[in-house]
CSV table of C-alpha atoms in Angstrom, one decimal:
chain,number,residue,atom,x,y,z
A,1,UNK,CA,47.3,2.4,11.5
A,2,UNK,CA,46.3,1.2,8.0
A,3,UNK,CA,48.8,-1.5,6.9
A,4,UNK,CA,50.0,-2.3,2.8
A,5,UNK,CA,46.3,-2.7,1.0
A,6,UNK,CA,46.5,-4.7,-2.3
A,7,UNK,CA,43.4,-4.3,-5.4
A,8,UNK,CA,42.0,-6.7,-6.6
A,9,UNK,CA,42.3,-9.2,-4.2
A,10,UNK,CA,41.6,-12.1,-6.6
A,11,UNK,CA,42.2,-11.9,-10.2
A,12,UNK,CA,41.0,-14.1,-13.5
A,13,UNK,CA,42.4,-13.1,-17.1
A,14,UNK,CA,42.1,-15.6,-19.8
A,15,UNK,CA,45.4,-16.3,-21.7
A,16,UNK,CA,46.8,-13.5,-23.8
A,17,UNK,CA,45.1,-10.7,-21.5
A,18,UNK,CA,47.0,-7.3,-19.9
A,19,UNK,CA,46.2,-7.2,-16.0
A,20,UNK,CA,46.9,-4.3,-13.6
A,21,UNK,CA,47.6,-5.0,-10.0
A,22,UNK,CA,47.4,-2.3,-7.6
A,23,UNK,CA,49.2,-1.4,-4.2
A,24,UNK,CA,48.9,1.3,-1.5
A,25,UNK,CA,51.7,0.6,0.5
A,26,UNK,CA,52.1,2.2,4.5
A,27,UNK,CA,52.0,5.9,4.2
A,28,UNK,CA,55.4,7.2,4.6
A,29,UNK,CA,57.1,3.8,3.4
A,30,UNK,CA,60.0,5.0,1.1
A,31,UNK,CA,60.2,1.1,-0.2
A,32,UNK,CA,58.4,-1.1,-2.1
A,33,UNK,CA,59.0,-4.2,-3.5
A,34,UNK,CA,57.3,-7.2,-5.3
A,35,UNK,CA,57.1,-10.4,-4.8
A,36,UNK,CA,55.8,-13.4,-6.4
A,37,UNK,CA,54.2,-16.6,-4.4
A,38,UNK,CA,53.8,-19.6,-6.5
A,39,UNK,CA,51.6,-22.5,-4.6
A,40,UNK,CA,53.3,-23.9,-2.3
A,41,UNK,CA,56.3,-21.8,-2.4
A,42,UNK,CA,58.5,-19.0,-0.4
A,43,UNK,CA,58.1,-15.5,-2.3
A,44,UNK,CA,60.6,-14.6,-4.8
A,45,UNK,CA,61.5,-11.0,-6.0
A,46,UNK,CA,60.6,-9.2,-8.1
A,47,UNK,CA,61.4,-5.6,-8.3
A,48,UNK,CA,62.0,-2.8,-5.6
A,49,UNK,CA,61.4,0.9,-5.8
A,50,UNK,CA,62.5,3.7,-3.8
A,51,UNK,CA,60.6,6.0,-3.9
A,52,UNK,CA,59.5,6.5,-7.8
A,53,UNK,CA,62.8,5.1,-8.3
A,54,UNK,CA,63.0,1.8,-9.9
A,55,UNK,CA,66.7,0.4,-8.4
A,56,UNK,CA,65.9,-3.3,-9.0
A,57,UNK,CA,64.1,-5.2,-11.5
A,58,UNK,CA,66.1,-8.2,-11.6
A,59,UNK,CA,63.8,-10.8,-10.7
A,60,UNK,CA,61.2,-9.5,-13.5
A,61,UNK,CA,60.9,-13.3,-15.2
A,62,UNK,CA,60.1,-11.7,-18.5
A,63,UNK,CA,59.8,-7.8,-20.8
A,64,UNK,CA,56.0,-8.8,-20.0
A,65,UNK,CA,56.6,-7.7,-16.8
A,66,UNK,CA,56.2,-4.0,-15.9
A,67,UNK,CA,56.2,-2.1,-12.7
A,68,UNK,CA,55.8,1.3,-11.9
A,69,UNK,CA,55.2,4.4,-9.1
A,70,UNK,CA,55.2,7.2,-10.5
A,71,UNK,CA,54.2,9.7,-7.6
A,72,UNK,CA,56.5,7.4,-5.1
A,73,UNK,CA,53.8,6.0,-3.3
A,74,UNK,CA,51.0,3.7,-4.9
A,75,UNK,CA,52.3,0.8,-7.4
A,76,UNK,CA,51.4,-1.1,-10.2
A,77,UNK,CA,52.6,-4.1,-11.4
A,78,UNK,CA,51.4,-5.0,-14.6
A,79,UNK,CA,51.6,-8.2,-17.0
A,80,UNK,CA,50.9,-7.9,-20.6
A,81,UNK,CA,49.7,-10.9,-22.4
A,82,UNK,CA,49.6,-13.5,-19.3
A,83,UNK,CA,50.6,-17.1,-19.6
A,84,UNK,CA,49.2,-19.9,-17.9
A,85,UNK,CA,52.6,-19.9,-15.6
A,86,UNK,CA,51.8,-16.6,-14.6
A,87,UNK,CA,49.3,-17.6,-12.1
A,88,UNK,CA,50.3,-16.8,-8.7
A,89,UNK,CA,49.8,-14.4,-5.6
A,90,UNK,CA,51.5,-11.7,-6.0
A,91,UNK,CA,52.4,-9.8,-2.9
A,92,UNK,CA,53.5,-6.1,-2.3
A,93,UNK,CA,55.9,-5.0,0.5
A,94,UNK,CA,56.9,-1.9,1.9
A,95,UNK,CA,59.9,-0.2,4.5
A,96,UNK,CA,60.9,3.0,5.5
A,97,UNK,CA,63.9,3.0,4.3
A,98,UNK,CA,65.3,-0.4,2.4
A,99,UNK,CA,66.9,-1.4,5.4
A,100,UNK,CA,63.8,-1.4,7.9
A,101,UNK,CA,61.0,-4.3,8.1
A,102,UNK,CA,59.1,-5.2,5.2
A,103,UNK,CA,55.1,-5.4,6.2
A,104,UNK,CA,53.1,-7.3,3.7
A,105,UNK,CA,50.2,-6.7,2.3
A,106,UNK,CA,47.0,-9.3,1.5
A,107,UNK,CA,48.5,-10.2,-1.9
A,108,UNK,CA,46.6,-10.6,-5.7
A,109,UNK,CA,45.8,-14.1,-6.3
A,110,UNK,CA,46.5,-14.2,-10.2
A,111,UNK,CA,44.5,-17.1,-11.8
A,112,UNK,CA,45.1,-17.5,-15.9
A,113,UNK,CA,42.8,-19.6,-17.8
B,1,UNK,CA,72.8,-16.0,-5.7
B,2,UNK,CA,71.5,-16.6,-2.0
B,3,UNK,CA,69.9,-20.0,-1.4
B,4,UNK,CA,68.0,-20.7,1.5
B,5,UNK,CA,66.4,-24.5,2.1
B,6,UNK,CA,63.9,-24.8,5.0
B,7,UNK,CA,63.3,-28.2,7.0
B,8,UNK,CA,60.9,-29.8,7.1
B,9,UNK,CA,57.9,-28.7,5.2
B,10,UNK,CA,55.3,-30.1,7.4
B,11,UNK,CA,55.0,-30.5,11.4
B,12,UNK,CA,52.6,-31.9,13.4
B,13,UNK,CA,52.7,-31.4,17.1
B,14,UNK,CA,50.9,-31.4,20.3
B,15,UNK,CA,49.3,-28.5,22.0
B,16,UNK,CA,52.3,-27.2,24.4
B,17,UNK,CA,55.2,-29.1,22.7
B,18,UNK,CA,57.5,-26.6,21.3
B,19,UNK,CA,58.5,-27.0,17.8
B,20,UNK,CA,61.5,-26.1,15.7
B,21,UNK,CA,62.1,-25.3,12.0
B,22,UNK,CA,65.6,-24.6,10.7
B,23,UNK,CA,67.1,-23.1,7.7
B,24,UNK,CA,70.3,-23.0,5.9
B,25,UNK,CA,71.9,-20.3,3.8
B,26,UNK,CA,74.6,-20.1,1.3
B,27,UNK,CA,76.0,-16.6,1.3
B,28,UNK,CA,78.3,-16.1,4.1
B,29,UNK,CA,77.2,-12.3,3.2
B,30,UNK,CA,74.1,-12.8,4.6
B,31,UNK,CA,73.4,-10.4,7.6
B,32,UNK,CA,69.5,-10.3,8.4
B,33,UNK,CA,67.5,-13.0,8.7
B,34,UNK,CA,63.5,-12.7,9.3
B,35,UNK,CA,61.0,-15.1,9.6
B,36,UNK,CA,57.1,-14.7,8.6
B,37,UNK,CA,54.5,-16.7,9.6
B,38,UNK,CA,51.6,-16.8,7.0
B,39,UNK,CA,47.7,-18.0,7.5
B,40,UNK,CA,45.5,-19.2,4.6
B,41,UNK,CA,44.6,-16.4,2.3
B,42,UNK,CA,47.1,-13.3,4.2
B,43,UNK,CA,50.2,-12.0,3.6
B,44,UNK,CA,53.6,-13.0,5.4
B,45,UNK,CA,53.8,-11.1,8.7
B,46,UNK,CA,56.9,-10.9,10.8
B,47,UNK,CA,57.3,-12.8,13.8
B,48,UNK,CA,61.1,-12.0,14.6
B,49,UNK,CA,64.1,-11.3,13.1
B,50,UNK,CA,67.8,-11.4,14.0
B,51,UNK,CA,71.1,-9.7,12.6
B,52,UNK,CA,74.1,-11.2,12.0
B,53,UNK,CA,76.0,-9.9,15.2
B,54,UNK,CA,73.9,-11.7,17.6
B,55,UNK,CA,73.5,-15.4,18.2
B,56,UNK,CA,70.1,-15.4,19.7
B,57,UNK,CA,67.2,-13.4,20.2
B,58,UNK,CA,63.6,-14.3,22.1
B,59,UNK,CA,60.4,-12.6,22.1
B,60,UNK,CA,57.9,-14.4,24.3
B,61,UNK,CA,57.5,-17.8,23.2
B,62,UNK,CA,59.5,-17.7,20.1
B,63,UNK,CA,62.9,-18.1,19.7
B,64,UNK,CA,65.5,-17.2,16.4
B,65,UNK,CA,69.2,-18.8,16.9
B,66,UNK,CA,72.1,-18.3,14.3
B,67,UNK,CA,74.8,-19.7,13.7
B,68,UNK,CA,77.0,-17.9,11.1
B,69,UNK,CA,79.7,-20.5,10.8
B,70,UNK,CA,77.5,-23.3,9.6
B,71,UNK,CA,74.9,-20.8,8.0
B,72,UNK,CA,72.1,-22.4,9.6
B,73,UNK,CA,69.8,-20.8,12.0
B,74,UNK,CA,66.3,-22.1,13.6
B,75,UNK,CA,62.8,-21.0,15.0
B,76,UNK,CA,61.9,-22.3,17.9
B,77,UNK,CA,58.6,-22.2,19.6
B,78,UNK,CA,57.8,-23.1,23.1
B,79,UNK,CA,53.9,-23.9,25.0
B,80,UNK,CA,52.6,-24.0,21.3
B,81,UNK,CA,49.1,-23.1,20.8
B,82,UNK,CA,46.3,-23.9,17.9
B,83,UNK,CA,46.4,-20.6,17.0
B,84,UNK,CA,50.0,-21.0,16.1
B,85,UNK,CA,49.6,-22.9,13.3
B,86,UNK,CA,50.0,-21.5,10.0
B,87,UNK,CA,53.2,-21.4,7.3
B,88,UNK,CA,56.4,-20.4,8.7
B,89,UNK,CA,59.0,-19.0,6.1
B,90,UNK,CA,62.7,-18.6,6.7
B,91,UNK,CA,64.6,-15.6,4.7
B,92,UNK,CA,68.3,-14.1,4.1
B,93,UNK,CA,69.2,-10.6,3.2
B,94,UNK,CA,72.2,-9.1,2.1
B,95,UNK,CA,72.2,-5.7,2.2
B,96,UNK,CA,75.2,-4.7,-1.0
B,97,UNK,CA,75.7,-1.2,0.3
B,98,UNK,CA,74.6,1.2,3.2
B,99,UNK,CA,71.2,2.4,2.7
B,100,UNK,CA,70.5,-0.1,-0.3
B,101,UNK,CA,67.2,-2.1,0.0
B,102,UNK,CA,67.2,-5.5,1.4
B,103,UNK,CA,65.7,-8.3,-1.0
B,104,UNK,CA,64.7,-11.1,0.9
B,105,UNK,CA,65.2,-14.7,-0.4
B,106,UNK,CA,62.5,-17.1,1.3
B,107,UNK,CA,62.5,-21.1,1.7
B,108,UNK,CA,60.4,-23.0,0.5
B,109,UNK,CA,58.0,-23.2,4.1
B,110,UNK,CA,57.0,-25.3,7.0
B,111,UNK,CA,53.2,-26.2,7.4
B,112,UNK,CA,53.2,-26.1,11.7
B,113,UNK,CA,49.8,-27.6,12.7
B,114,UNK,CA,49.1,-27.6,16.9
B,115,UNK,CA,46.8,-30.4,17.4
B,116,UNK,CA,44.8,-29.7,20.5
């Protein structure tokens, strides 16, 4: 079956700019989270839904930072005035229930210039 | 929070040899430990994963020990193949509460390259 999709696959915002990143996550997944993948790093969290239930936004690293789902399936992150630090790929995971695997999607590499 | 450090960050080995890549973690409430293997340009996908209330677990060629005393536990691949090399990353879970969602800490990765 389909796996987690992730759009766009590559992104490039010049400083300042809002960006939307998108993810369809397995169909039936009650879970979702976000992560972000610096180079040359491990993923760290970001923020977990269940459902359209936000329970976890604790690794958000800033109020730029929002996510959202509202119809507790498809997500968007989205940054508002990116930073150079910004860049990285961000990748989208989903479960069936918390407790279950988390499959991976592709990712969104994030380049600001 | 959870800490998890991953040795080492590059290995080289011959087509066949096995090859190992241990982690450490520092919350002794850690109870699920994954580990992804990631190729240029993909996601992380799972490989194999073991729970805290078993020592070892196999699947094929790969291997996951634990040992919850020292909070260390270790991938181990045998008859390793070209295809097998990509970046392996280590993770720890807690889970706070039944039913709650498992956030994964990562290391940092190991770069495994098979040289034929």
């Amino acid at each position: 079956g389909a796996g987690v999709s992730q759009s766009p696959r590559y992104k490039v915002a010049k400083r300042g700019q809002d960006v939307a990143l998108r993810c369809d996550p397995i169909s039936g997944h009650v879970s979702l989270f976000w992560y972000q993948q610096a180079l040359g790093q491990g993923p760290e969290f970001l923020t977990y839904f269940q459902n359209e239930a936000q329970l976890d936004k604790s690794g958000l690293p800033s109020d730029r930072f929002f996510a959202e789902r509202p119809e507790g399936s498809v997500s968007t992150l989205k940054i508002q005035r990116t930073q150079q630090e910004d860049s990285a790929v961000y990748l989208c995971a989903s479960s069936r229930t918390g407790t279950d695997t988390q499959y991976f999607g592709p990712g969104t590499r994030l380049t600001v210039l | 929070g959870e800490n998890v450090e991953q040795h080492p960050s590059t290995l080289s080995v011959q087509e066949g040899d096995s090859a190992v890549i241990k982690c450490t973690y520092s919350d002794s409430a850690s109870n699920y430990f994954p580990w992804y293997k990631q190729e240029l340009g993909k996601g992380p996908q799972l490989i194999i994963d073991i729970r805290s209330n078993v020592g070892e677990k196999k699947d094929q060629r790969i291997a996951v020990t634990l040992n919850k005393t020292a909070k260390h536990f270790s991938l181990h691949i045998t008859e390793t193949q070209p295809e097998d090399s990509a970046v392996y990353f280590c993770a720890a879970s807690i889970r706070i509460r039944q039913g709650s969602a498992r956030q994964l800490t990562f290391g940092s990765g190991t770069q495994l390259t098979v040289l034929p």
